Amino acid sequence: MDHDLPPDILVRARHVLTCGPAGELRDGAVLVRGGRIAAVDAFERLRAAAPDVGVVGDGSGILVPGFVSCHGHFSEGLVSGIGETHTLWEWFAQVVGPIEPHITREIALVGTLLRGAEMALSGVTTVADMFCFAPRAEPVTPGVVDGLERLGLRGDVSFGAADTPGPRPLAPILAEHEALAAAAAASRRSRFRVGLATVPESSDDLVAATARLVADTGRLHVHLHEVREEVTQCRVTRGAAAIAYAERAGLLDGQTVAAHCVWLDDDDIAVLRRRDVAVAHNPVSNMVLASGVCPVPRLRREGVTVGLGLDGPASNDSQDMLGTMKTAALLQKVHHLQATAITARDVVRMATIGGATALGMAAEIGSLEPGKAADLVWLPEHSPSLANIHDPYQKLVYCASVRDVARVWVDGEPVVVDGRVTGVDVPALLPRARELATRLATDAGLDSALATRVVD
């Protein structure tokens, strides 16, 4: 599909956080040509070199690479704000399990538009999604790709396959993978990744089929060691914890992003390091579901790549990357009772180049470097929260909020302008989203104020 290239622009800010070799630039700018970063330098030098290019930005605020969410579930897009008193397995039984048979392609589309817009407004430009539902004859997951296309976001999309305790036939699962792969291949900015919900939820046949798909496609998205019960169950049924079993079964032979990795021992970390498995850290959902604390400082010290994930709208429950960044910093500090456990600079890197590396996309996104895609976020000094920037990293992590995100670009194309998403009319979307959420809550029997009683 042919698309006109976006106009060349020069984006200026008081603090340009490249998250790359150039570090931080004061009164800097990024020159964008043809949707790519052509140069990163002082504003005056770039202005002199490109006098005819339009300038965006008043020289204030912070310019940062687009944020990368390494893990989430658009399948939960219409069921946020429910189930706060459940731990993970209770939450499966009471919230997401009941909705899976009732999810349609339209629900996938609308949920992606709704929650993808929320992500974009917080500076997210790349989304790794694992869509979990019970597959049927008609494919559903291409609705995610449709939604990301309309929003203009970059996607790393997967179907979270599972077949126990179902069971679910293998053929529809493989067909859903195939349909999602085809949709991603036909899109502008999405690519396919093989998905597996968890090892305990997978039969031996599904694990073997997934390993074959990983050998063909080279990428896997999986939950690993989210809760202690998962580790125990896998040891009982498979004779090894999920990470060790996944390595033995060939699941880790491709470029792997593993969500959570909370309950780890020394052997688990050794496998992650040896197989170059990246961890998607989801601090908010781990706190909401009382799952535990991912050992992020140790993983990073031992050379394991760690990115940030928003997780699903039913377990985060917002899709706000700036809020997740602040939580990621505070959680480690209070858990370790040590203010130096993690820094704002660490967290910004996890949200940008760390996430890009976790998805195997660091050559394309994650830092402001010449030749990379122009995925940018500009937060000007136009609000009380971003006034008086003493340290831009700390200001971004501890002070900024979605109201401060003025502009977001993907491939040099604006996806947020003046705090408004450009690809979807959100107010017009809300009535249909509410109708679908009401039907879903009713059909699934959720404990929801939207659910309506069916009278015989």
Coordinates of C-alpha atoms in Angstrom, one line a residue, residues 237-420:
T237 CA 2.7 -31.6 36.1
R238 CA 5.9 -31.2 34.0
G239 CA 8.7 -32.0 36.4
A240 CA 10.3 -28.6 36.0
A241 CA 9.4 -24.9 36.5
A242 CA 8.0 -23.2 33.4
I243 CA 11.3 -21.5 32.4
A244 CA 13.3 -24.7 32.5
Y245 CA 10.5 -26.6 30.7
A246 CA 10.2 -23.9 28.0
E247 CA 13.9 -24.1 27.3
R248 CA 13.8 -27.9 27.1
A249 CA 10.8 -27.8 24.8
G250 CA 12.4 -25.4 22.3
L251 CA 10.1 -22.5 23.1
L252 CA 13.0 -20.2 23.8
D253 CA 14.9 -20.9 20.6
G254 CA 13.6 -17.7 19.0
Q255 CA 13.7 -14.0 20.1
T256 CA 11.6 -14.2 23.2
V257 CA 9.8 -11.6 25.3
A258 CA 8.6 -13.1 28.6
A259 CA 6.0 -11.2 30.7
H260 CA 6.4 -10.8 34.4
C261 CA 9.2 -13.2 35.6
V262 CA 8.4 -12.4 39.2
W263 CA 9.1 -15.7 40.9
L264 CA 12.7 -16.5 39.9
D265 CA 15.5 -18.5 41.4
D266 CA 19.2 -18.5 40.3
D267 CA 18.7 -21.3 37.8
D268 CA 15.8 -19.4 36.2
I269 CA 17.9 -16.2 35.8
A270 CA 20.7 -18.2 34.3
V271 CA 18.3 -19.6 31.6
L272 CA 17.0 -16.1 30.8
R273 CA 20.6 -14.8 30.5
R274 CA 21.8 -17.8 28.5
R275 CA 18.9 -17.8 26.0
D276 CA 18.8 -13.9 25.8
V277 CA 15.1 -13.9 26.9
A278 CA 13.9 -10.3 27.5
V279 CA 11.6 -9.6 30.4
A280 CA 8.5 -7.4 30.1
H281 CA 8.1 -5.9 33.6
N282 CA 4.4 -5.0 34.4
P283 CA 4.6 -3.3 37.8
V284 CA 1.0 -2.1 38.1
S285 CA -0.7 -5.4 37.3
N286 CA 1.7 -7.2 39.6
M287 CA 0.6 -4.9 42.4
V288 CA -3.1 -5.0 41.5
L289 CA -3.2 -8.8 41.5
A290 CA -0.8 -9.1 44.5
S291 CA 1.5 -11.3 42.3
G292 CA 4.9 -10.1 43.8
V293 CA 7.8 -7.9 42.7
C294 CA 9.9 -8.6 39.7
P295 CA 13.7 -8.5 40.6
V296 CA 14.4 -5.8 38.1
P297 CA 17.7 -4.5 39.5
R298 CA 19.2 -7.9 39.7
L299 CA 18.0 -8.9 36.2
R300 CA 19.6 -5.7 34.8
R301 CA 22.8 -6.2 36.7
E302 CA 23.0 -9.7 35.2
G303 CA 22.6 -8.6 31.7
V304 CA 18.9 -9.5 31.1
T305 CA 17.1 -7.0 29.0
V306 CA 14.1 -5.5 30.8
G307 CA 11.3 -3.4 29.2
L308 CA 8.1 -2.1 30.6
G309 CA 4.6 -3.4 29.9
L310 CA 1.2 -1.9 30.6
D311 CA -0.4 -5.3 30.8
G312 CA -4.1 -5.6 30.1
P313 CA -6.9 -3.1 30.8
A314 CA -8.5 -5.6 33.2
S315 CA -5.4 -5.9 35.4
N316 CA -3.5 -2.5 35.2
D317 CA -6.3 -1.1 34.8
S318 CA -5.3 2.1 32.9
Q319 CA -3.1 2.1 29.8
D320 CA -0.9 5.1 30.9
M321 CA 2.8 4.6 30.4
L322 CA 3.8 7.6 32.4
G323 CA 1.9 6.2 35.4
T324 CA 3.6 2.9 34.8
M325 CA 7.0 4.5 34.7
K326 CA 6.5 6.2 38.0
T327 CA 5.1 3.0 39.6
A328 CA 8.1 1.0 38.3
A329 CA 10.5 3.4 40.0
L330 CA 8.6 3.6 43.3
L331 CA 7.9 -0.2 43.6
Q332 CA 11.6 -1.1 43.5
K333 CA 12.6 1.6 46.0
V334 CA 10.0 0.6 48.6
H335 CA 10.5 -3.1 48.0
H336 CA 14.3 -2.9 48.5
L337 CA 14.0 -0.1 51.1
Q338 CA 16.7 1.6 49.1
A339 CA 16.3 4.9 47.3
T340 CA 19.1 3.9 44.8
A341 CA 17.5 0.6 43.8
I342 CA 16.5 2.1 40.5
T343 CA 16.7 5.6 39.0
A344 CA 14.5 7.7 36.8
R345 CA 17.1 7.5 34.1
D346 CA 16.9 3.7 34.4
V347 CA 13.2 3.7 34.0
V348 CA 13.2 6.0 31.0
R349 CA 15.6 3.7 29.3
M350 CA 13.4 0.7 30.1
A351 CA 10.4 2.5 28.5
T352 CA 12.4 3.3 25.3
I353 CA 15.5 1.5 24.2
G354 CA 15.0 -1.3 26.7
G355 CA 11.6 -2.0 25.3
A356 CA 12.8 -1.8 21.8
T357 CA 15.6 -4.3 22.6
A358 CA 13.2 -6.6 24.3
L359 CA 11.1 -6.8 21.1
G360 CA 14.2 -7.2 18.9
M361 CA 13.5 -3.8 17.3
A362 CA 16.4 -1.7 18.7
A363 CA 17.9 -1.1 15.2
E364 CA 14.6 0.6 14.2
I365 CA 13.2 2.4 17.3
G366 CA 13.9 3.2 21.0
S367 CA 16.4 6.0 20.7
L368 CA 16.9 9.2 18.8
E369 CA 19.6 8.3 16.4
P370 CA 20.1 9.1 12.7
G371 CA 18.6 6.4 10.5
K372 CA 16.0 5.3 13.0
A373 CA 12.3 5.7 12.6
A374 CA 11.0 9.1 13.8
D375 CA 9.0 7.9 16.8
L376 CA 9.0 10.9 19.1
V377 CA 7.1 12.4 22.1
W378 CA 7.2 16.1 23.0
L379 CA 6.1 17.3 26.4
P380 CA 6.3 21.1 26.6
E381 CA 6.6 23.2 29.7
H382 CA 3.0 24.4 29.5
S383 CA 1.6 23.0 32.8
P384 CA 2.4 23.4 36.5
S385 CA 3.7 19.8 36.6
L386 CA 6.5 20.4 34.0
A387 CA 7.5 23.9 35.2
N388 CA 11.0 24.3 36.5
I389 CA 12.8 21.3 35.1
H390 CA 15.8 20.7 37.4
D391 CA 16.4 17.1 36.1
P392 CA 14.5 16.1 32.9
Y393 CA 14.5 12.4 33.7
Q394 CA 13.1 12.8 37.2
K395 CA 10.6 15.3 35.9
L396 CA 9.4 12.9 33.2
V397 CA 9.1 9.9 35.6
Y398 CA 7.8 11.5 38.8
C399 CA 5.9 14.6 37.6
A400 CA 4.6 14.2 34.0
S401 CA 1.2 13.0 33.2
V402 CA -0.9 12.5 30.1
R403 CA -2.0 16.1 30.2
D404 CA 1.6 17.1 29.4
V405 CA 1.9 15.0 26.2
A406 CA 1.4 17.5 23.4
R407 CA 2.7 15.7 20.3
V408 CA 3.4 12.1 19.4
W409 CA 4.8 11.0 16.1
V410 CA 5.3 7.5 14.6
D411 CA 7.4 7.3 11.4
G412 CA 7.3 11.1 11.5
E413 CA 3.5 11.1 11.2
P414 CA 1.5 12.8 14.0
V415 CA -0.7 10.4 16.0
V416 CA -1.3 12.9 18.9
V417 CA -1.6 16.6 18.3
D418 CA -2.4 19.1 21.0
G419 CA -3.3 16.2 23.3
R420 CA -5.8 14.6 20.9

